[in-house]
Short mmCIF file of C-alpha atoms and ligand atoms in Angstrom, two decimals:
data_model
loop_
_atom_site.label_atom_id
_atom_site.label_comp_id
_atom_site.label_asym_id
_atom_site.label_seq_id
_atom_site.Cartn_x
_atom_site.Cartn_y
_atom_site.Cartn_z
CA UNK A 36 22.16 -8.11 -15.70
CA UNK A 37 20.41 -4.93 -14.48
CA UNK A 38 19.14 -4.61 -11.59
CA UNK A 39 17.01 -2.19 -9.17
CA UNK A 40 17.89 -1.56 -5.60
CA UNK A 41 16.15 0.61 -3.51
CA UNK A 42 19.26 1.88 -1.19
CA UNK A 43 16.46 4.21 1.20
CA UNK A 44 15.25 7.72 1.35
CA UNK A 45 13.60 8.02 -1.91
CA UNK A 46 16.65 6.68 -3.59
CA UNK A 47 16.93 4.28 -6.92
CA UNK A 48 19.94 2.62 -7.40
CA UNK A 49 20.19 0.28 -10.95
CA UNK A 50 23.59 -1.76 -11.76
CA UNK A 51 25.41 -4.60 -12.47
CA UNK A 52 23.98 -7.82 -10.12
CA UNK A 53 25.71 -11.54 -10.68
CA UNK A 54 23.15 -13.93 -12.55
CA UNK A 55 21.63 -16.09 -10.28
CA UNK A 56 23.22 -19.68 -9.92
CA UNK A 57 21.75 -22.51 -11.82
CA UNK A 58 18.49 -23.86 -9.96
CA UNK A 59 18.93 -26.33 -7.44
CA UNK A 60 16.46 -29.16 -6.56
CA UNK A 61 12.64 -27.70 -6.81
CA UNK A 62 14.23 -24.12 -8.23
CA UNK A 63 13.31 -22.90 -11.71
CA UNK A 64 14.82 -20.04 -13.04
CA UNK A 65 12.54 -17.65 -14.98
CA UNK A 66 13.21 -15.28 -17.55
CA UNK A 67 11.20 -11.94 -16.62
CA UNK A 68 8.91 -10.74 -19.58
CA UNK A 69 6.78 -8.51 -17.53
CA UNK A 70 7.28 -6.65 -13.72
CA UNK A 71 4.75 -4.62 -12.44
CA UNK A 72 5.14 -1.98 -9.92
CA UNK A 73 2.84 -1.41 -7.30
CA UNK A 74 1.78 1.34 -4.08
CA UNK A 75 4.33 -1.16 -2.04
CA UNK A 76 7.36 -0.35 -4.05
CA UNK A 77 6.48 3.46 -3.93
CA UNK A 78 6.17 3.11 -0.33
CA UNK A 79 9.24 1.26 -0.02
CA UNK A 80 11.68 3.27 -1.85
CA UNK A 81 10.93 5.96 0.23
CA UNK A 82 12.10 4.25 3.70
CA UNK A 83 14.72 5.46 5.56
CA UNK A 84 17.90 2.89 5.16
CA UNK A 85 18.03 2.06 8.74
CA UNK A 86 14.00 0.07 7.80
CA UNK A 87 15.11 -1.81 4.76
CA UNK A 88 17.23 -4.71 5.13
CA UNK A 89 20.69 -4.91 5.84
CA UNK A 90 21.76 -6.86 2.74
CA UNK A 91 20.72 -5.78 -1.21
CA UNK A 92 17.70 -7.15 -2.19
CA UNK A 93 16.78 -6.77 -6.01
CA UNK A 94 13.11 -5.49 -6.02
CA UNK A 95 9.98 -6.06 -7.67
CA UNK A 96 7.52 -8.44 -6.30
CA UNK A 97 5.01 -9.06 -9.40
CA UNK A 98 7.11 -11.24 -11.76
CA UNK A 99 5.89 -13.04 -14.84
CA UNK A 100 8.21 -14.35 -17.29
CA UNK A 101 9.68 -17.66 -19.06
CA UNK A 102 11.33 -20.63 -17.30
CA UNK A 103 14.49 -21.02 -18.64
CA UNK A 104 16.00 -23.56 -16.73
CA UNK A 105 14.58 -26.04 -14.51
CA UNK A 106 16.42 -27.93 -11.34
CA UNK A 107 16.25 -31.34 -10.42
CA UNK A 108 12.61 -32.82 -9.09
CA UNK A 109 10.81 -29.78 -11.04
CA UNK A 110 7.40 -31.55 -11.89
CA UNK A 111 5.27 -28.07 -12.50
CA UNK A 112 6.57 -26.75 -15.27
CA UNK A 113 9.00 -27.16 -18.10
CA UNK A 114 11.58 -24.86 -20.00
CA UNK A 115 9.38 -22.51 -22.50
CA UNK A 116 6.23 -22.50 -19.88
CA UNK A 117 4.82 -18.70 -19.52
CA UNK A 118 4.27 -18.22 -15.92
CA UNK A 119 3.41 -15.60 -13.06
CA UNK A 120 5.31 -16.35 -10.08
CA UNK A 121 3.71 -16.22 -6.56
CA UNK A 122 6.01 -13.49 -4.38
CA UNK A 123 5.76 -15.50 -1.23
CA UNK A 124 8.36 -18.44 -0.86
CA UNK A 125 7.92 -20.99 2.08
CA UNK A 126 8.91 -24.34 3.62
CA UNK A 127 6.13 -26.37 1.48
CA UNK A 128 5.31 -28.40 4.35
CA UNK A 129 3.89 -26.65 7.23
CA UNK A 130 0.08 -26.11 7.46
CA UNK A 131 0.09 -22.26 6.04
CA UNK A 132 2.10 -23.69 3.38
CA UNK A 133 -0.50 -26.41 2.68
CA UNK A 134 -3.30 -23.95 3.53
CA UNK A 135 -1.91 -21.60 0.65
CA UNK A 136 -0.92 -18.63 3.35
CA UNK A 137 2.59 -19.03 2.40
CA UNK A 138 2.98 -15.65 4.18
CA UNK A 139 2.10 -17.21 7.79
CA UNK A 140 5.43 -19.74 7.29
CA UNK A 141 7.92 -19.49 9.83
CA UNK A 142 10.63 -19.82 7.09
CA UNK A 143 8.69 -17.23 4.32
CA UNK A 144 10.78 -15.13 2.36
CA UNK A 145 9.47 -12.31 -0.30
CA UNK A 146 10.27 -11.63 -3.76
CA UNK A 147 11.09 -8.27 -4.11
CA UNK A 148 11.49 -7.85 -0.11
CA UNK A 149 13.61 -10.25 1.64
CA UNK A 150 15.23 -12.19 -1.08
CA UNK A 151 15.50 -10.80 -4.86
CA UNK A 152 13.09 -9.65 -7.23
CA UNK A 153 11.48 -9.18 -10.50
CA UNK A 154 13.29 -6.09 -11.79
CA UNK A 155 16.35 -7.81 -13.39
CA UNK A 156 16.31 -10.23 -16.06
CA UNK A 157 16.59 -13.41 -14.40
CA UNK A 158 14.79 -14.62 -11.16
CA UNK A 159 15.26 -17.90 -9.16
CA UNK A 160 12.09 -19.07 -7.73
CA UNK A 161 10.61 -22.49 -6.52
CA UNK A 162 9.14 -25.08 -8.88
CA UNK A 163 5.54 -24.40 -6.40
CA UNK A 164 5.66 -20.79 -7.11
CA UNK A 165 5.26 -21.15 -10.66
CA UNK A 166 1.63 -20.45 -11.88
CA UNK A 167 1.18 -21.39 -14.99
CA UNK A 168 -0.69 -19.00 -17.45
CA UNK A 169 -3.30 -20.21 -19.62
CA UNK A 170 -2.86 -19.00 -23.65
CA UNK A 171 -5.63 -15.93 -23.24
CA UNK A 172 -3.54 -14.51 -20.26
CA UNK A 173 -0.63 -12.26 -21.68
CA UNK A 174 2.74 -11.89 -19.62
CA UNK A 175 1.92 -8.54 -18.43
CA UNK A 176 -1.31 -9.66 -16.85
CA UNK A 177 0.58 -12.57 -15.51
CA UNK A 178 2.61 -9.98 -13.82
CA UNK A 179 -0.62 -8.20 -12.39
CA UNK A 180 -2.20 -10.82 -11.07
CA UNK A 181 0.85 -11.89 -9.25
CA UNK A 182 0.22 -8.63 -6.74
CA UNK A 183 -2.66 -6.47 -7.96
CA UNK A 184 -5.44 -8.41 -9.06
CA UNK A 185 -4.84 -11.09 -6.64
CA UNK A 186 -5.16 -8.33 -3.73
CA UNK A 187 -7.94 -6.94 -5.25
CA UNK A 188 -9.75 -10.39 -5.86
CA UNK A 189 -9.07 -11.76 -2.01
CA UNK A 190 -10.15 -8.37 -0.43
CA UNK A 191 -13.47 -9.21 -2.35
CA UNK A 192 -13.21 -12.90 -1.44
CA UNK A 193 -13.83 -11.66 2.28
CA UNK A 194 -16.97 -9.53 1.37
CA UNK A 195 -18.77 -11.94 -1.54
CA UNK A 196 -20.46 -9.18 -2.86
CA UNK A 197 -23.45 -10.02 -4.87
CA UNK A 198 -26.12 -9.01 -7.27
CA UNK A 199 -28.19 -6.44 -6.22
CA UNK A 200 -25.71 -5.11 -3.31
CA UNK A 201 -23.97 -1.14 -3.33
CA UNK A 202 -19.61 -1.98 -3.20
CA UNK A 203 -18.05 1.18 -2.25
CA UNK A 204 -14.11 1.20 -3.14
CA UNK A 205 -12.02 4.16 -1.51
CA UNK A 206 -8.67 4.51 -3.39
CA UNK A 207 -8.58 3.83 -6.82
CA UNK A 208 -5.00 3.01 -7.74
CA UNK A 209 -4.41 -0.33 -9.67
CA UNK A 210 -5.55 -2.06 -6.86
CA UNK A 211 -8.46 -0.33 -6.36
CA UNK A 212 -8.90 0.05 -10.16
CA UNK A 213 -8.60 -4.01 -10.48
CA UNK A 214 -11.55 -4.08 -7.40
CA UNK A 215 -13.76 -2.01 -9.25
CA UNK A 216 -13.36 -4.49 -12.40
CA UNK A 217 -13.74 -7.56 -10.37
CA UNK A 218 -16.39 -6.16 -8.39
CA UNK A 219 -18.57 -5.30 -11.38
CA UNK A 220 -18.18 -8.44 -12.95
CA UNK A 221 -19.33 -10.24 -9.59
CA UNK A 222 -22.19 -8.47 -10.06
CA UNK A 223 -22.04 -5.50 -7.17
CA UNK A 224 -22.96 -2.01 -8.06
CA UNK A 225 -19.84 -0.01 -7.57
CA UNK A 226 -19.08 3.60 -5.92
CA UNK A 227 -15.49 4.69 -6.34
CA UNK A 228 -13.59 7.27 -4.15
CA UNK A 229 -10.79 9.07 -4.91
CA UNK A 230 -9.09 12.21 -4.84
CA UNK A 231 -7.62 11.89 -8.80
CA UNK A 232 -9.72 12.85 -11.69
CA UNK A 233 -7.89 11.15 -14.16
CA UNK A 234 -8.33 7.58 -11.92
CA UNK A 235 -11.87 8.08 -11.10
CA UNK A 236 -12.10 8.07 -15.01
CA UNK A 237 -10.70 4.98 -14.96
CA UNK A 238 -13.32 3.55 -12.85
CA UNK A 239 -16.48 4.42 -14.66
CA UNK A 240 -14.32 2.73 -17.49
CA UNK A 241 -14.14 -0.25 -15.29
CA UNK A 242 -17.52 -0.28 -14.66
CA UNK A 243 -18.06 2.11 -11.69
CA UNK A 244 -21.68 3.46 -11.72
CA UNK A 245 -21.13 6.23 -9.96
CA UNK A 246 -17.89 8.26 -8.84
CA UNK A 247 -16.86 10.34 -6.10
CA UNK A 248 -14.06 12.88 -5.50
CA UNK A 249 -13.26 13.39 -2.34
CA UNK A 250 -11.21 16.77 -3.10
CA UNK A 251 -13.92 17.94 -4.12
CA UNK A 252 -17.23 16.55 -3.21
CA UNK A 253 -18.73 15.72 0.88
CA UNK A 254 -17.94 12.09 0.73
CA UNK A 255 -20.67 10.93 2.87
CA UNK A 256 -23.17 13.11 1.76
CA UNK A 257 -22.94 11.76 -2.03
CA UNK A 258 -22.68 8.08 -0.54
CA UNK A 259 -26.09 9.00 1.29
CA UNK A 260 -27.69 10.66 -1.55
CA UNK A 261 -26.21 7.46 -3.68
CA UNK A 262 -27.41 5.01 -1.66
CA UNK A 263 -31.26 6.07 -0.82
CA UNK A 264 -29.88 7.32 2.95
CA UNK A 265 -29.00 3.70 3.87
CA UNK A 266 -24.82 4.02 3.12
CA UNK A 267 -23.43 1.28 0.73
CA UNK A 268 -23.64 -2.79 1.83
CA UNK A 269 -20.09 -3.40 1.60
CA UNK A 270 -16.80 -1.84 0.81
CA UNK A 271 -12.90 -1.69 0.89
CA UNK A 272 -10.56 0.61 1.67
CA UNK A 273 -7.58 0.18 -0.98
CA UNK A 274 -6.00 3.97 -0.51
CA UNK A 275 -4.19 3.32 3.13
CA UNK A 276 -5.13 6.49 4.17
CA UNK A 277 -6.46 7.53 7.66
CA UNK A 278 -9.44 9.85 6.34
CA UNK A 279 -10.65 7.06 3.86
CA UNK A 280 -10.71 4.23 6.65
CA UNK A 281 -12.89 6.68 8.80
CA UNK A 282 -15.20 7.45 5.74
CA UNK A 283 -15.28 3.50 4.82
CA UNK A 284 -16.80 3.29 8.79
CA UNK A 285 -19.33 5.90 7.64
CA UNK A 286 -20.16 4.49 4.46
CA UNK A 287 -21.22 1.48 5.25
CA UNK A 288 -24.86 0.64 6.01
CA UNK A 289 -25.99 -0.98 9.15
CA UNK A 290 -24.95 -4.11 9.40
CA UNK A 291 -22.51 -3.72 6.35
CA UNK A 292 -19.29 -4.95 6.03
CA UNK A 293 -15.84 -3.37 4.80
CA UNK A 294 -12.32 -5.01 3.92
CA UNK A 295 -8.65 -2.66 4.98
CA UNK A 296 -6.78 -3.52 2.12
CA UNK A 297 -4.38 -0.02 1.35
CA UNK A 298 -1.34 -0.07 3.84
CA UNK A 299 -0.33 3.15 4.39
CA UNK A 300 -0.30 5.60 7.62
CA UNK A 301 -0.05 3.47 10.75
CA UNK A 302 -1.46 6.36 12.40
CA UNK A 303 -4.37 5.05 14.71
CA UNK A 304 -7.99 6.03 12.43
CA UNK A 305 -10.91 4.22 13.42
CA UNK A 306 -12.64 3.95 17.41
CA UNK A 307 -13.79 0.53 17.31
CA UNK A 308 -17.01 1.26 19.29
CA UNK A 309 -18.14 3.21 16.12
CA UNK A 310 -18.59 -0.12 14.94
CA UNK A 311 -20.99 -1.31 17.43
CA UNK A 312 -24.38 0.47 16.34
CA UNK A 313 -24.12 0.03 12.95
CA UNK A 314 -23.08 -3.65 13.93
CA UNK A 315 -20.34 -3.92 10.65
CA UNK A 316 -17.52 -6.49 10.17
CA UNK A 317 -14.65 -5.22 9.13
CA UNK A 318 -12.06 -7.63 7.48
CA UNK A 319 -8.51 -7.30 7.00
CA UNK A 320 -6.93 -8.86 3.85
CA UNK A 321 -3.28 -8.90 2.65
CA UNK A 322 -2.13 -10.07 -0.89
CA UNK A 323 -3.80 -13.60 -1.50
CA UNK A 324 -2.96 -16.85 -0.54
CA UNK A 325 -1.91 -19.16 -3.48
CA UNK A 326 -4.99 -20.74 -3.75
CA UNK A 327 -6.25 -17.59 -4.89
CA UNK A 328 -5.00 -17.84 -8.70
CA UNK A 329 -6.75 -20.48 -9.89
CA UNK A 330 -10.64 -19.00 -9.63
CA UNK A 331 -9.25 -15.68 -10.10
CA UNK A 332 -7.86 -17.12 -13.34
CA UNK A 333 -10.69 -18.41 -14.45
CA UNK A 334 -13.11 -15.82 -13.32
CA UNK A 335 -11.11 -13.23 -15.67
CA UNK A 336 -11.55 -16.20 -18.62
CA UNK A 337 -15.08 -16.85 -18.56
CA UNK A 338 -16.22 -13.24 -18.05
CA UNK A 339 -13.04 -12.02 -20.64
CA UNK A 340 -12.48 -9.00 -18.11
CA UNK A 341 -9.98 -6.48 -19.92
CA UNK A 342 -7.41 -6.59 -17.19
CA UNK A 343 -4.90 -6.04 -19.39
CA UNK A 344 -6.34 -2.13 -19.92
CA UNK A 345 -5.86 -1.64 -16.19
CA UNK A 346 -1.98 -1.26 -17.47
CA UNK A 347 -2.16 2.68 -18.38
CA UNK A 348 1.99 3.03 -18.37
CA UNK A 349 4.73 0.87 -19.63
CA UNK A 350 8.57 1.05 -19.37
CA UNK A 351 11.04 -0.88 -21.43
CA UNK A 352 13.79 -1.22 -19.59
CA UNK A 353 14.76 -1.00 -15.60
CA UNK A 354 16.54 1.72 -16.38
CA UNK A 355 13.99 3.83 -16.15
CA UNK A 356 12.81 2.98 -12.57
CA UNK A 357 12.97 6.56 -11.23
CA UNK A 358 10.66 7.48 -13.68
CA UNK A 359 8.61 4.74 -13.33
CA UNK A 360 7.92 5.21 -9.45
CA UNK A 361 8.04 9.14 -9.67
CA UNK A 362 4.89 8.82 -12.44
CA UNK A 363 3.33 6.48 -10.10
CA UNK A 364 3.99 9.12 -7.13
CA UNK A 365 1.58 11.21 -9.53
CA UNK A 366 -1.29 8.83 -8.36
CA UNK A 367 -2.75 9.81 -11.29
CA UNK A 368 -2.54 6.53 -13.32
CA UNK A 369 -3.52 3.06 -13.12
CA UNK A 370 -0.96 0.04 -13.49
CA UNK A 371 2.82 0.28 -14.48
CA UNK A 372 4.80 -2.19 -15.89
CA UNK A 373 8.51 -2.97 -17.24
CA UNK A 374 8.62 -5.22 -20.04
CA UNK A 375 11.06 -7.16 -21.21
CA UNK A 376 11.12 -7.70 -25.19
ZN1 LIG B 447 2.80 -5.00 -4.13
ZN1 LIG B 448 5.58 -23.25 5.60
#
């Protein structure tokens, strides 16, 4: 089977990989049908080789597919089930695994980062990582659920936006666009900030009532003009940019609350003293606990959210991995996925 590896320094290696072994106890073999790319992939493939694991790992942390084989003691799924796959593998018995925060397990592995991932034909995972998809949700949506949608949803659950509130989203790449869509569905009035006009157009399509192009406008002046001089009640930083982290602090009203979701520069950006005067509450959120998926799938179905429209680009083969990553680097698209026919 063909598989995508990142050797470092902006290189992409697509080559033959051995098929996974037959599933052992509690394991499931899944035939990939959709695998979304993510901002993390763009960041990771540019890392220097020494910053990546010494052993080769098949990339892709947003898998969805059809169960092809199950090992002994598997009770969650049967062959033929359509599943989204949770990216973090844990021991299944520690307190973090029980709470759903598998990323905190001492034995944590991550598909596409420390163990083989989705950018290939077959993926071996754990029974408990399989999230069966209801009939109304496609496999492409299943791959978006695995990272983009669950990250957006979990960031918003920290803020619990509601009806009369104004919520600002910095950075409307795939996670930011999903945040706009979900926050709008939760009832908030959503403002979106980005440097890309095409992405801001998508944000309006997904429910943003106003957009601010940070390349052309003074962000804080516009936020104050749009919020009766008060600032936004809540905000999500989904770009990872230092300037946007600073603008989030400036854009929140007194007593406001923010959530940091975007990973990017490691440069210190915010003087915490700035939080005191406005008495802000700042959360941080990383992907999602596995417990987030049931309420997220219910929300998408109950509100009939057009989450499939978040995907603006589809690639029919992992051979196109370089092309797909370069497209995402233009920062002008919605989500992109590999799809298997
Ligand atoms: Zn991701
Ligand atoms: Zn554990």
